[in-house]
Amino acid sequence: MLNTPSAAPPSLSVHAEGVSNDEFRAAMSRLAAGVVLVTAHEPALDPDGPGGDDVGMTATAFMSVSLDPPLVLVSLREGSRMDDLLDEQPLWAVSVLSESQRHIAGRFAMKGRISDRLLFEDIPYVRGEAAGAPLVGGALATLECRTEQRVAAGDHTLVVGRVLTAEVPSADGGPLLHFKGRYRQLG
């Protein structure tokens, strides 16, 4: 009888390199990451109709790329609403969340969530002048960006954006972090 390995469940699948999804996820959960809210304004389909929708998503895979020119990078799940929107619309914004904004991070990270319009309903924000996207009130920093490059990377899209504006509206509180699968704060 030929001995063939049985297929492992998707979460336990082993890649050709020998690392399972669970092993990789566990290892990467030990890397503390800042938490941001990425937002964009989806223009109305009908120019004479309502003004379009604001879209938002929580991200922990966000980083500075370059000082000259000022570039940042965010990793988006391929085929997500934000990935699809930023494939069509190049302007977007980032709000660096403070430790007191855990509820915002959780709200925009939910799977099977309610409409974006309802998600923004009771969150204080201003509309950025350069990108037209929401910038969350009380954020530690806000950036408005224009997509410069999109790179397919496995099951994600890396979006490199040129920073059009950078503000530090609030110096109060510490950063919101993601570590070992949970939101955390320093200290």
mmCIF file of N, CA and C in Angstrom, residues 55-155:
data_model
loop_
_atom_site.group_PDB
_atom_site.id
_atom_site.type_symbol
_atom_site.label_atom_id
_atom_site.label_comp_id
_atom_site.label_asym_id
_atom_site.label_seq_id
_atom_site.Cartn_x
_atom_site.Cartn_y
_atom_site.Cartn_z
ATOM 1 N N VAL A 55 -15.208 54.901 3.320
ATOM 2 C CA VAL A 55 -14.847 53.513 3.571
ATOM 3 C C VAL A 55 -13.655 53.519 4.524
ATOM 4 N N GLY A 56 -13.639 52.574 5.469
ATOM 5 C CA GLY A 56 -12.536 52.501 6.408
ATOM 6 C C GLY A 56 -12.179 51.081 6.749
ATOM 7 N N MET A 57 -10.917 50.866 7.124
ATOM 8 C CA MET A 57 -10.459 49.552 7.581
ATOM 9 C C MET A 57 -9.290 49.711 8.546
ATOM 10 N N THR A 58 -9.260 48.845 9.534
ATOM 11 C CA THR A 58 -8.160 48.820 10.485
ATOM 12 C C THR A 58 -6.977 48.087 9.854
ATOM 13 N N ALA A 59 -5.772 48.613 10.062
ATOM 14 C CA ALA A 59 -4.567 47.967 9.533
ATOM 15 C C ALA A 59 -3.459 47.997 10.577
ATOM 16 N N THR A 60 -2.685 46.929 10.605
ATOM 17 C CA THR A 60 -1.489 46.892 11.450
ATOM 18 C C THR A 60 -0.233 46.765 10.597
ATOM 19 N N ALA A 61 -0.400 46.467 9.316
ATOM 20 C CA ALA A 61 0.737 46.367 8.400
ATOM 21 C C ALA A 61 0.861 47.693 7.655
ATOM 22 N N PHE A 62 1.423 48.669 8.348
ATOM 23 C CA PHE A 62 1.594 50.022 7.830
ATOM 24 C C PHE A 62 2.975 50.490 8.240
ATOM 25 N N MET A 63 3.677 51.137 7.301
ATOM 26 C CA MET A 63 5.032 51.584 7.632
ATOM 27 C C MET A 63 5.480 52.751 6.766
ATOM 28 N N SER A 64 6.455 53.473 7.270
ATOM 29 C CA SER A 64 7.135 54.507 6.505
ATOM 30 C C SER A 64 8.091 53.812 5.542
ATOM 31 N N VAL A 65 8.178 54.327 4.309
ATOM 32 C CA VAL A 65 9.046 53.727 3.299
ATOM 33 C C VAL A 65 10.201 54.652 2.946
ATOM 34 N N SER A 66 9.912 55.944 2.790
ATOM 35 C CA SER A 66 10.925 56.872 2.292
ATOM 36 C C SER A 66 10.656 58.269 2.837
ATOM 37 N N LEU A 67 11.737 59.004 3.077
ATOM 38 C CA LEU A 67 11.618 60.399 3.498
ATOM 39 C C LEU A 67 11.605 61.332 2.290
ATOM 40 N N ASP A 68 12.382 60.986 1.256
ATOM 41 C CA ASP A 68 12.478 61.836 0.072
ATOM 42 C C ASP A 68 12.342 60.998 -1.193
ATOM 43 N N PRO A 69 11.158 60.926 -1.782
ATOM 44 C CA PRO A 69 9.926 61.603 -1.389
ATOM 45 C C PRO A 69 9.265 60.888 -0.207
ATOM 46 N N PRO A 70 8.354 61.577 0.490
ATOM 47 C CA PRO A 70 7.687 60.939 1.624
ATOM 48 C C PRO A 70 6.708 59.866 1.143
ATOM 49 N N LEU A 71 7.030 58.604 1.462
ATOM 50 C CA LEU A 71 6.209 57.470 1.043
ATOM 51 C C LEU A 71 5.883 56.585 2.240
ATOM 52 N N VAL A 72 4.675 56.012 2.221
ATOM 53 C CA VAL A 72 4.260 55.030 3.213
ATOM 54 C C VAL A 72 3.728 53.809 2.472
ATOM 55 N N LEU A 73 3.560 52.703 3.208
ATOM 56 C CA LEU A 73 3.063 51.467 2.621
ATOM 57 C C LEU A 73 2.012 50.875 3.549
ATOM 58 N N VAL A 74 0.936 50.391 2.965
ATOM 59 C CA VAL A 74 -0.072 49.647 3.713
ATOM 60 C C VAL A 74 -0.348 48.352 2.966
ATOM 61 N N SER A 75 -0.546 47.282 3.721
ATOM 62 C CA SER A 75 -0.846 45.981 3.148
ATOM 63 C C SER A 75 -2.341 45.718 3.268
ATOM 64 N N LEU A 76 -2.982 45.427 2.124
ATOM 65 C CA LEU A 76 -4.431 45.199 2.072
ATOM 66 C C LEU A 76 -4.714 43.782 1.621
ATOM 67 N N ARG A 77 -5.681 43.138 2.252
ATOM 68 C CA ARG A 77 -6.076 41.797 1.808
ATOM 69 C C ARG A 77 -6.607 41.893 0.390
ATOM 70 N N GLU A 78 -6.065 41.073 -0.497
ATOM 71 C CA GLU A 78 -6.463 41.086 -1.901
ATOM 72 C C GLU A 78 -7.968 40.852 -2.014
ATOM 73 N N GLY A 79 -8.617 41.696 -2.795
ATOM 74 C CA GLY A 79 -10.051 41.561 -3.010
ATOM 75 C C GLY A 79 -10.914 42.179 -1.930
ATOM 76 N N SER A 80 -10.305 42.776 -0.898
ATOM 77 C CA SER A 80 -11.098 43.448 0.134
ATOM 78 C C SER A 80 -11.718 44.712 -0.459
ATOM 79 N N ARG A 81 -12.691 45.248 0.226
ATOM 80 C CA ARG A 81 -13.340 46.458 -0.277
ATOM 81 C C ARG A 81 -12.325 47.589 -0.459
ATOM 82 N N MET A 82 -11.417 47.748 0.520
ATOM 83 C CA MET A 82 -10.419 48.819 0.423
ATOM 84 C C MET A 82 -9.458 48.561 -0.725
ATOM 85 N N ASP A 83 -9.048 47.313 -0.931
ATOM 86 C CA ASP A 83 -8.165 46.977 -2.048
ATOM 87 C C ASP A 83 -8.842 47.326 -3.366
ATOM 88 N N ASP A 84 -10.093 46.927 -3.514
ATOM 89 C CA ASP A 84 -10.827 47.229 -4.746
ATOM 90 C C ASP A 84 -10.982 48.732 -4.949
ATOM 91 N N LEU A 85 -11.313 49.454 -3.873
ATOM 92 C CA LEU A 85 -11.497 50.903 -3.983
ATOM 93 C C LEU A 85 -10.197 51.600 -4.360
ATOM 94 N N LEU A 86 -9.094 51.240 -3.698
ATOM 95 C CA LEU A 86 -7.822 51.913 -3.990
ATOM 96 C C LEU A 86 -7.230 51.502 -5.328
ATOM 97 N N ASP A 87 -7.775 50.456 -5.926
ATOM 98 C CA ASP A 87 -7.387 50.097 -7.287
ATOM 99 C C ASP A 87 -8.007 51.064 -8.289
ATOM 100 N N GLU A 88 -9.126 51.661 -7.925
ATOM 101 C CA GLU A 88 -9.840 52.602 -8.802
ATOM 102 C C GLU A 88 -9.618 54.061 -8.411
ATOM 103 N N GLN A 89 -9.448 54.308 -7.137
ATOM 104 C CA GLN A 89 -9.403 55.658 -6.585
ATOM 105 C C GLN A 89 -8.057 55.844 -5.888
ATOM 106 N N PRO A 90 -7.196 56.752 -6.330
ATOM 107 C CA PRO A 90 -5.833 56.827 -5.795
ATOM 108 C C PRO A 90 -5.662 57.600 -4.485
ATOM 109 N N LEU A 91 -6.686 58.282 -4.007
ATOM 110 C CA LEU A 91 -6.539 59.117 -2.813
ATOM 111 C C LEU A 91 -7.079 58.409 -1.577
ATOM 112 N N TRP A 92 -6.304 58.453 -0.485
ATOM 113 C CA TRP A 92 -6.684 57.794 0.755
ATOM 114 C C TRP A 92 -6.000 58.477 1.929
ATOM 115 N N ALA A 93 -6.393 58.088 3.129
ATOM 116 C CA ALA A 93 -5.849 58.717 4.330
ATOM 117 C C ALA A 93 -5.576 57.665 5.398
ATOM 118 N N VAL A 94 -4.760 58.062 6.368
ATOM 119 C CA VAL A 94 -4.411 57.196 7.491
ATOM 120 C C VAL A 94 -4.504 58.008 8.769
ATOM 121 N N SER A 95 -5.152 57.438 9.775
ATOM 122 C CA SER A 95 -5.179 58.020 11.119
ATOM 123 C C SER A 95 -4.460 57.050 12.043
ATOM 124 N N VAL A 96 -3.384 57.509 12.690
ATOM 125 C CA VAL A 96 -2.635 56.688 13.637
ATOM 126 C C VAL A 96 -3.405 56.723 14.956
ATOM 127 N N LEU A 97 -3.949 55.571 15.349
ATOM 128 C CA LEU A 97 -4.852 55.531 16.495
ATOM 129 C C LEU A 97 -4.114 55.566 17.832
ATOM 130 N N SER A 98 -4.736 56.238 18.790
ATOM 131 C CA SER A 98 -4.191 56.310 20.150
ATOM 132 C C SER A 98 -4.756 55.166 20.977
ATOM 133 N N GLU A 99 -4.151 54.941 22.139
ATOM 134 C CA GLU A 99 -4.582 53.850 23.012
ATOM 135 C C GLU A 99 -6.041 53.984 23.434
ATOM 136 N N SER A 100 -6.589 55.185 23.415
ATOM 137 C CA SER A 100 -7.994 55.387 23.797
ATOM 138 C C SER A 100 -8.960 55.109 22.634
ATOM 139 N N GLN A 101 -8.432 54.748 21.472
ATOM 140 C CA GLN A 101 -9.275 54.533 20.286
ATOM 141 C C GLN A 101 -9.384 53.056 19.904
ATOM 142 N N ARG A 102 -9.223 52.184 20.877
ATOM 143 C CA ARG A 102 -9.352 50.739 20.667
ATOM 144 C C ARG A 102 -10.711 50.389 20.061
ATOM 145 N N HIS A 103 -11.764 51.069 20.507
ATOM 146 C CA HIS A 103 -13.115 50.790 19.992
ATOM 147 C C HIS A 103 -13.219 51.079 18.497
ATOM 148 N N ILE A 104 -12.501 52.078 18.019
ATOM 149 C CA ILE A 104 -12.508 52.399 16.581
ATOM 150 C C ILE A 104 -11.807 51.282 15.810
ATOM 151 N N ALA A 105 -10.648 50.856 16.315
ATOM 152 C CA ALA A 105 -9.916 49.767 15.654
ATOM 153 C C ALA A 105 -10.780 48.515 15.573
ATOM 154 N N GLY A 106 -11.411 48.156 16.674
ATOM 155 C CA GLY A 106 -12.252 46.963 16.703
ATOM 156 C C GLY A 106 -13.449 47.070 15.780
ATOM 157 N N ARG A 107 -14.048 48.227 15.740
ATOM 158 C CA ARG A 107 -15.236 48.438 14.903
ATOM 159 C C ARG A 107 -14.913 48.235 13.425
ATOM 160 N N PHE A 108 -13.801 48.788 12.954
ATOM 161 C CA PHE A 108 -13.457 48.714 11.537
ATOM 162 C C PHE A 108 -12.719 47.425 11.167
ATOM 163 N N ALA A 109 -12.434 46.568 12.161
ATOM 164 C CA ALA A 109 -11.782 45.292 11.889
ATOM 165 C C ALA A 109 -12.780 44.131 11.870
ATOM 166 N N MET A 110 -14.015 44.393 12.245
ATOM 167 C CA MET A 110 -15.016 43.313 12.332
ATOM 168 C C MET A 110 -15.260 42.669 10.978
ATOM 169 N N LYS A 111 -15.415 41.336 10.999
ATOM 170 C CA LYS A 111 -15.809 40.614 9.795
ATOM 171 C C LYS A 111 -17.329 40.609 9.757
ATOM 172 N N GLY A 112 -17.888 40.685 8.551
ATOM 173 C CA GLY A 112 -19.334 40.688 8.422
ATOM 174 C C GLY A 112 -19.956 41.895 9.080
ATOM 175 N N ARG A 113 -19.270 42.993 9.015
ATOM 176 C CA ARG A 113 -19.687 44.192 9.736
ATOM 177 C C ARG A 113 -20.829 44.922 9.037
ATOM 178 N N ILE A 114 -21.335 45.907 9.744
ATOM 179 C CA ILE A 114 -22.403 46.739 9.203
ATOM 180 C C ILE A 114 -21.838 47.707 8.177
ATOM 181 N N SER A 115 -22.681 48.509 7.576
ATOM 182 C CA SER A 115 -22.239 49.414 6.516
ATOM 183 C C SER A 115 -21.240 50.444 7.042
ATOM 184 N N ASP A 116 -20.352 50.867 6.158
ATOM 185 C CA ASP A 116 -19.356 51.873 6.541
ATOM 186 C C ASP A 116 -20.017 53.164 6.998
ATOM 187 N N ARG A 117 -21.133 53.525 6.395
ATOM 188 C CA ARG A 117 -21.820 54.762 6.786
ATOM 189 C C ARG A 117 -22.164 54.707 8.272
ATOM 190 N N LEU A 118 -22.669 53.568 8.749
ATOM 191 C CA LEU A 118 -23.001 53.430 10.168
ATOM 192 C C LEU A 118 -21.743 53.375 11.032
ATOM 193 N N LEU A 119 -20.661 52.808 10.519
ATOM 194 C CA LEU A 119 -19.428 52.732 11.290
ATOM 195 C C LEU A 119 -18.868 54.119 11.594
ATOM 196 N N PHE A 120 -19.008 55.038 10.676
ATOM 197 C CA PHE A 120 -18.487 56.398 10.864
ATOM 198 C C PHE A 120 -19.442 57.288 11.658
ATOM 199 N N GLU A 121 -20.672 56.830 11.857
ATOM 200 C CA GLU A 121 -21.748 57.672 12.372
ATOM 201 C C GLU A 121 -21.407 58.456 13.636
ATOM 202 N N ASP A 122 -20.847 57.841 14.653
ATOM 203 C CA ASP A 122 -20.591 58.555 15.915
ATOM 204 C C ASP A 122 -19.103 58.746 16.200
ATOM 205 N N ILE A 123 -18.278 58.694 15.168
ATOM 206 C CA ILE A 123 -16.838 58.917 15.328
ATOM 207 C C ILE A 123 -16.509 60.329 14.862
ATOM 208 N N PRO A 124 -15.884 61.128 15.738
ATOM 209 C CA PRO A 124 -15.518 62.476 15.297
ATOM 210 C C PRO A 124 -14.408 62.418 14.245
ATOM 211 N N TYR A 125 -14.625 63.131 13.143
ATOM 212 C CA TYR A 125 -13.595 63.196 12.106
ATOM 213 C C TYR A 125 -13.768 64.474 11.302
ATOM 214 N N VAL A 126 -12.706 64.817 10.597
ATOM 215 C CA VAL A 126 -12.760 65.909 9.619
ATOM 216 C C VAL A 126 -12.418 65.295 8.269
ATOM 217 N N ARG A 127 -12.865 65.924 7.240
ATOM 218 C CA ARG A 127 -12.570 65.451 5.886
ATOM 219 C C ARG A 127 -11.277 66.129 5.430
ATOM 220 N N GLY A 128 -10.302 65.318 5.036
ATOM 221 C CA GLY A 128 -9.030 65.861 4.580
ATOM 222 C C GLY A 128 -9.193 66.660 3.300
ATOM 223 N N GLU A 129 -8.470 67.743 3.208
ATOM 224 C CA GLU A 129 -8.574 68.609 2.023
ATOM 225 C C GLU A 129 -7.911 67.995 0.801
ATOM 226 N N ALA A 130 -6.837 67.248 0.975
ATOM 227 C CA ALA A 130 -6.105 66.698 -0.174
ATOM 228 C C ALA A 130 -6.741 65.416 -0.712
ATOM 229 N N ALA A 131 -7.174 64.513 0.181
ATOM 230 C CA ALA A 131 -7.704 63.218 -0.248
ATOM 231 C C ALA A 131 -9.229 63.137 -0.157
ATOM 232 N N GLY A 132 -9.836 64.041 0.614
ATOM 233 C CA GLY A 132 -11.283 63.991 0.786
ATOM 234 C C GLY A 132 -11.745 62.850 1.667
ATOM 235 N N ALA A 133 -10.831 62.162 2.334
ATOM 236 C CA ALA A 133 -11.145 61.012 3.177
ATOM 237 C C ALA A 133 -11.225 61.448 4.640
ATOM 238 N N PRO A 134 -11.961 60.693 5.456
ATOM 239 C CA PRO A 134 -12.058 61.026 6.885
ATOM 240 C C PRO A 134 -10.718 60.900 7.600
ATOM 241 N N LEU A 135 -10.441 61.873 8.470
ATOM 242 C CA LEU A 135 -9.286 61.871 9.365
ATOM 243 C C LEU A 135 -9.860 61.873 10.780
ATOM 244 N N VAL A 136 -9.584 60.839 11.555
ATOM 245 C CA VAL A 136 -10.208 60.630 12.852
ATOM 246 C C VAL A 136 -9.734 61.653 13.875
ATOM 247 N N GLY A 137 -10.695 62.268 14.554
ATOM 248 C CA GLY A 137 -10.383 63.195 15.643
ATOM 249 C C GLY A 137 -9.718 62.449 16.785
ATOM 250 N N GLY A 138 -8.729 63.055 17.414
ATOM 251 C CA GLY A 138 -8.029 62.429 18.530
ATOM 252 C C GLY A 138 -6.923 61.475 18.116
ATOM 253 N N ALA A 139 -6.719 61.290 16.808
ATOM 254 C CA ALA A 139 -5.632 60.420 16.344
ATOM 255 C C ALA A 139 -4.291 61.060 16.693
ATOM 256 N N LEU A 140 -3.273 60.224 16.877
ATOM 257 C CA LEU A 140 -1.939 60.739 17.194
ATOM 258 C C LEU A 140 -1.313 61.451 16.008
ATOM 259 N N ALA A 141 -1.637 60.988 14.804
ATOM 260 C CA ALA A 141 -1.138 61.607 13.573
ATOM 261 C C ALA A 141 -2.101 61.257 12.451
ATOM 262 N N THR A 142 -2.140 62.118 11.425
ATOM 263 C CA THR A 142 -2.956 61.839 10.236
ATOM 264 C C THR A 142 -2.123 62.117 8.998
ATOM 265 N N LEU A 143 -2.355 61.316 7.975
ATOM 266 C CA LEU A 143 -1.653 61.450 6.697
ATOM 267 C C LEU A 143 -2.674 61.348 5.581
ATOM 268 N N GLU A 144 -2.486 62.138 4.544
ATOM 269 C CA GLU A 144 -3.277 61.991 3.328
ATOM 270 C C GLU A 144 -2.311 61.557 2.236
ATOM 271 N N CYS A 145 -2.745 60.597 1.431
ATOM 272 C CA CYS A 145 -1.826 59.954 0.482
ATOM 273 C C CYS A 145 -2.452 59.813 -0.902
ATOM 274 N N ARG A 146 -1.563 59.660 -1.884
ATOM 275 C CA ARG A 146 -1.952 59.323 -3.255
ATOM 276 C C ARG A 146 -1.156 58.090 -3.655
ATOM 277 N N THR A 147 -1.842 57.069 -4.156
ATOM 278 C CA THR A 147 -1.171 55.827 -4.529
ATOM 279 C C THR A 147 -0.133 56.072 -5.610
ATOM 280 N N GLU A 148 1.075 55.574 -5.354
ATOM 281 C CA GLU A 148 2.176 55.648 -6.309
ATOM 282 C C GLU A 148 2.399 54.299 -6.987
ATOM 283 N N GLN A 149 2.166 53.219 -6.211
ATOM 284 C CA GLN A 149 2.477 51.885 -6.722
ATOM 285 C C GLN A 149 1.645 50.858 -5.967
ATOM 286 N N ARG A 150 1.253 49.811 -6.696
ATOM 287 C CA ARG A 150 0.562 48.659 -6.111
ATOM 288 C C ARG A 150 1.357 47.418 -6.483
ATOM 289 N N VAL A 151 1.639 46.575 -5.463
ATOM 290 C CA VAL A 151 2.442 45.388 -5.689
ATOM 291 C C VAL A 151 1.686 44.175 -5.154
ATOM 292 N N ALA A 152 1.439 43.191 -6.017
ATOM 293 C CA ALA A 152 0.812 41.948 -5.570
ATOM 294 C C ALA A 152 1.825 41.188 -4.723
ATOM 295 N N ALA A 153 1.391 40.714 -3.547
ATOM 296 C CA ALA A 153 2.276 39.988 -2.638
ATOM 297 C C ALA A 153 1.471 38.882 -1.962
ATOM 298 N N GLY A 154 1.480 37.695 -2.548
ATOM 299 C CA GLY A 154 0.709 36.586 -1.984
ATOM 300 C C GLY A 154 -0.771 36.909 -2.006
ATOM 301 N N ASP A 155 -1.424 36.802 -0.843
ATOM 302 C CA ASP A 155 -2.854 37.092 -0.768
ATOM 303 C C ASP A 155 -3.136 38.536 -0.359
#
